[in-house]
Coordinates of C-alpha atoms in Angstrom, one line a residue:
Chain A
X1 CA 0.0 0.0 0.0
X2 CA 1.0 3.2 -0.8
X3 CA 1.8 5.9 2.0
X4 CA 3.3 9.4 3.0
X5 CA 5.0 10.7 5.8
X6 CA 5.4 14.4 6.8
X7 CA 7.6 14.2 10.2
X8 CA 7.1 17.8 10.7
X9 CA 3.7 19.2 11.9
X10 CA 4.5 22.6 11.9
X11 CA 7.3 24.6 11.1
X12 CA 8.4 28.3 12.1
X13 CA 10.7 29.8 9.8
X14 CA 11.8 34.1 9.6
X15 CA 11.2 35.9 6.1
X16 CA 14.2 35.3 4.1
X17 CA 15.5 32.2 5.8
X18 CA 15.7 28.8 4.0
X19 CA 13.2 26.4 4.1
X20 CA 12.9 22.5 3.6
X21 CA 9.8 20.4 4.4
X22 CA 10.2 16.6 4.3
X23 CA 8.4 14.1 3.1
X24 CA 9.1 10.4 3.0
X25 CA 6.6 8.0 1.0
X26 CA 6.2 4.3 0.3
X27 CA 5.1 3.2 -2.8
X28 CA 5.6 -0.4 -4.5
X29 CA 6.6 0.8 -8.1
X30 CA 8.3 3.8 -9.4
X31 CA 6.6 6.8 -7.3
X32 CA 4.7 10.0 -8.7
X33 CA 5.3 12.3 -6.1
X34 CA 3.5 16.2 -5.8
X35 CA 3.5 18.7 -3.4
X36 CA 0.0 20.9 -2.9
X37 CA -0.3 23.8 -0.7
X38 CA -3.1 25.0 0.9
X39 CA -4.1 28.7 2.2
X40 CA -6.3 28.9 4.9
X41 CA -10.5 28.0 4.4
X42 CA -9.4 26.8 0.4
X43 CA -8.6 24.2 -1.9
X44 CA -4.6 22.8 -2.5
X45 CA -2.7 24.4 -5.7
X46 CA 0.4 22.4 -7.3
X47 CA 3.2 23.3 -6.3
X48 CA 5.3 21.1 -8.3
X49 CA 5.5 17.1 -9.7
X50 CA 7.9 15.0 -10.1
X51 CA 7.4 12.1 -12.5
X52 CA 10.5 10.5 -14.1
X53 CA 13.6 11.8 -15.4
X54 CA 15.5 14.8 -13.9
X55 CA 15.7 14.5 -9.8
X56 CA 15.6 18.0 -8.9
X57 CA 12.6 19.3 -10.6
X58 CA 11.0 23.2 -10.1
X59 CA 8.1 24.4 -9.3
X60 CA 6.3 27.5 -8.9
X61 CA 6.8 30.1 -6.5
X62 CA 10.1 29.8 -6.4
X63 CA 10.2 26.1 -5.0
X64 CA 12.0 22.7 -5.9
X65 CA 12.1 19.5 -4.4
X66 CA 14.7 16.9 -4.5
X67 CA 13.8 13.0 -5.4
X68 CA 16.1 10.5 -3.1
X69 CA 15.1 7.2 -4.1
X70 CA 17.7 5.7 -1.7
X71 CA 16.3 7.7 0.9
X72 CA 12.9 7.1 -0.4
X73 CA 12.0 11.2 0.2
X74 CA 10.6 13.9 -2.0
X75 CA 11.9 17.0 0.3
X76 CA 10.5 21.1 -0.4
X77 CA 12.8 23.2 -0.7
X78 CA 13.0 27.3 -1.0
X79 CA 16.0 29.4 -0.4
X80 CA 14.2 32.7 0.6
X81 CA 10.9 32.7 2.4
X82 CA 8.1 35.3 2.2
X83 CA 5.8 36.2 4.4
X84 CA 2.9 35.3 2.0
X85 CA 4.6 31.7 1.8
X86 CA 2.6 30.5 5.3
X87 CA 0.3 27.9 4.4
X88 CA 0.1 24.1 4.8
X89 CA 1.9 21.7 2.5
X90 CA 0.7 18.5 1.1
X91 CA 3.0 15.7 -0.3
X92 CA 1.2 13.0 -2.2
X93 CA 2.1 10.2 -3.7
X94 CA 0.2 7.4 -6.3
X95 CA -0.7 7.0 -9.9
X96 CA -4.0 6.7 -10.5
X97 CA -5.7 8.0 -7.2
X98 CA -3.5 10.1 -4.7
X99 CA -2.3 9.4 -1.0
X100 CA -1.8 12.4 0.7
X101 CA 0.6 13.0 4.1
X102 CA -0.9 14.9 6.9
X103 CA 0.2 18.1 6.1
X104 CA 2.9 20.7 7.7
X105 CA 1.7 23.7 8.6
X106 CA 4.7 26.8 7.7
X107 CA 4.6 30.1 9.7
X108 CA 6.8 32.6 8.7
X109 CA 7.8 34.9 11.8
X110 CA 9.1 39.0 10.6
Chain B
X1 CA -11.5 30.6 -16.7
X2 CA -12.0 26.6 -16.2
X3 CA -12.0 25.6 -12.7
X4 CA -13.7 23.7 -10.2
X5 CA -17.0 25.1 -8.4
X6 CA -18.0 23.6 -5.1
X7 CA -21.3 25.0 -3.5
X8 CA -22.2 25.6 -1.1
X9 CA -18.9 27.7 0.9
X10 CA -20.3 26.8 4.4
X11 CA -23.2 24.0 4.8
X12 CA -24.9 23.5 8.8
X13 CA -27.1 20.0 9.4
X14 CA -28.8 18.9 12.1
X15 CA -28.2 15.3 13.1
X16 CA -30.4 13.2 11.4
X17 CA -30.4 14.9 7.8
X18 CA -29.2 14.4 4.9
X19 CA -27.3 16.6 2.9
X20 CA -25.8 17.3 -0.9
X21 CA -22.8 19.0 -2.0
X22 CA -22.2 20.2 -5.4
X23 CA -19.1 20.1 -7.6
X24 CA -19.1 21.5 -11.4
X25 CA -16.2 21.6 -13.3
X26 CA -15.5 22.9 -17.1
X27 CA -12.3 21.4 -17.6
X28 CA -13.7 18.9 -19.5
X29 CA -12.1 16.5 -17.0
X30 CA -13.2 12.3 -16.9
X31 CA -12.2 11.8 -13.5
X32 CA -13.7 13.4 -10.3
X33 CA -13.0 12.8 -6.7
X34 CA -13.9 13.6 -3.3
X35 CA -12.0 13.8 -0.4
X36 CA -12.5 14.7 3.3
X37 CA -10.5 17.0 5.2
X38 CA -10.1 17.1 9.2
X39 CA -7.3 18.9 11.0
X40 CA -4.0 17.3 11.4
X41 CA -5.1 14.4 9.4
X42 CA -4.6 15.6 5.6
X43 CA -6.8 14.6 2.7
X44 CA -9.0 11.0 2.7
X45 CA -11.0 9.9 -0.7
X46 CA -14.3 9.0 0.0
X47 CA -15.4 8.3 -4.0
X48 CA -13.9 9.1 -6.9
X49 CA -15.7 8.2 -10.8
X50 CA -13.5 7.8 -14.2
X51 CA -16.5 8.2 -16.1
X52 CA -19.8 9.5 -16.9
X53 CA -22.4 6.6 -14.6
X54 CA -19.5 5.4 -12.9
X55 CA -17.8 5.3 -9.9
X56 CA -15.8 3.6 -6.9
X57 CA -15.4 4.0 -3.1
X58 CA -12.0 5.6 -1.9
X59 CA -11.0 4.6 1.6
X60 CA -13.6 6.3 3.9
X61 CA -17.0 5.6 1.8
X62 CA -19.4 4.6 4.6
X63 CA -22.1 7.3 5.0
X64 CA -21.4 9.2 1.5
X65 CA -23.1 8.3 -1.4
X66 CA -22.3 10.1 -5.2
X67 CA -23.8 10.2 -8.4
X68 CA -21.9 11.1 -12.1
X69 CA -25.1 11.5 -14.6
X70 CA -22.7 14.2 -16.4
X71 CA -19.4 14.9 -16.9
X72 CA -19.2 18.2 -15.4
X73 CA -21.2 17.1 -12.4
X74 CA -20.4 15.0 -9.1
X75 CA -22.4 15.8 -6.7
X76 CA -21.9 14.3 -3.1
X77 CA -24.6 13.4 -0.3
X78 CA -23.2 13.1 3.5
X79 CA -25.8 10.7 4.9
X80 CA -27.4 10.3 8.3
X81 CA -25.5 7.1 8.4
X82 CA -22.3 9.0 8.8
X83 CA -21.2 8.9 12.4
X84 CA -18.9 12.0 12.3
X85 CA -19.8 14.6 9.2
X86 CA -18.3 17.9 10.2
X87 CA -15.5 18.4 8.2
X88 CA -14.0 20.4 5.4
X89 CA -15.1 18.6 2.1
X90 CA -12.8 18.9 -1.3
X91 CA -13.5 18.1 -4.9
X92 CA -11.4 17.7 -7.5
X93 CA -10.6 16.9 -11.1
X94 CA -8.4 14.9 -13.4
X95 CA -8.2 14.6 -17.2
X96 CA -8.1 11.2 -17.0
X97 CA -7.6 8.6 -14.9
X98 CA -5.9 6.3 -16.9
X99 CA -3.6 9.1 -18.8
X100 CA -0.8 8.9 -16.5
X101 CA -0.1 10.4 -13.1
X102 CA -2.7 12.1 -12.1
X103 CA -2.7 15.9 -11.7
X104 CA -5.4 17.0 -9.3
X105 CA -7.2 20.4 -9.9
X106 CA -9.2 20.9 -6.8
X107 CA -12.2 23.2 -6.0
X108 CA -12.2 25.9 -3.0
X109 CA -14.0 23.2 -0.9
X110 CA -17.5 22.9 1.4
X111 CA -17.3 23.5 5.5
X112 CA -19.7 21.2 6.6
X113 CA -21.3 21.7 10.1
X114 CA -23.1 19.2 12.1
X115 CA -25.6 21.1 14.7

């Protein structure tokens, strides 16, 4: 069965500091991986996808995420966070229907 | 602009009743879902359809029932039967499911409220 972990529940991070949110899945065949985000009271927006090919793929908004097959992770990454950035992220994982982690809720502090 | 409509915003039930959701989309999508929010415990799917009079449960399916007569339309009822209703519910959209990985375009969502 397929399954994702977020470790991190929430996350405090200042504007302009680095971020990375993990996300660790289990999946029996070669894993389609996304990451949704999710403003307060609305529905989740792609962030990115990663599919096949290139392991470092980018998104929008100014965020990447990094697929470690060894490490069996699909981490978000951004080197500069805004203000407008706090939200809560969604990694998901499947093929034909989704499994989505629990979430990780980012506050950015001034 | 295609999207996903989901009516209504905010939704309030007494115990005991039935109630229907809506979700319309003009992406010209095959494959609709539904999933079920609650707080710290991310997104379940309760049904999802491929096609037009067709569909399957997801993992949390008892108490919901759904319908697909159109394309655009995949309406979902929260039954009495369901222990534990209020939640946040979510639709979404996929060109197809069998077209690869699937991209999910979801709608703004319904706050359901059991009184």
């Amino acid at each position: 069965a397929q399954s994702v972990t977020q470790p991190d529940i929430h996350i405090t991070v200042s504007e302009g500091a680095s971020l990375e949110l993990r996300c660790n899945y289990s999946y029996g065949a070669t894993p389609y991986l996304f990451w949704y985000v999710q403003s307060p009271g609305q529905g989740l927006q792609l962030l990115l996808k990663y599919f096949s090919g290139d392991t470092l793929v980018q998104g929008i908004k100014g965020f990447e995420a990094e697929f470690k097959r060894s490490q069996s992770s699909f981490n978000l990454r951004k080197p500069s966070v805004h203000w407008s950035d706090a939200a809560e992220y969604f990694c998901a994982v499947g093929y034909s229907t989704l499994t989505f982690g629990k979430g990780t809720m980012l506050l950015v502090s001034p | 602009d295609g999207g996903i409509t989901q009516s209504p915003k905010y939704l309030f039930r007494k115990e005991g009743q039935n109630v229907t959701l809506s979700c319309e989309q003009n992406l010209n999508h095959d494959a609709m879902y539904w999933y079920r929010q609650d707080p710290g415990q991310g997104l379940r799917l309760i049904y999802y359809s491929q096609i037009v009079n067709d569909f399957q449960k997801g993992d949390i399916a008892e108490g919901y029932s759904v319908s697909r007569e159109k394309k655009e339309s995949f309406p979902l009822t929260v039954t009495s039967a369901q222990k534990n209703p209020t939640a946040f519910y979510l639709c979404a959209s996929s060109i197809s499911r069998d077209s690869g990985a699937n991209v999910l375009t979801f709608g703004a969502g319904s706050r359901l409220t059991v009184l």
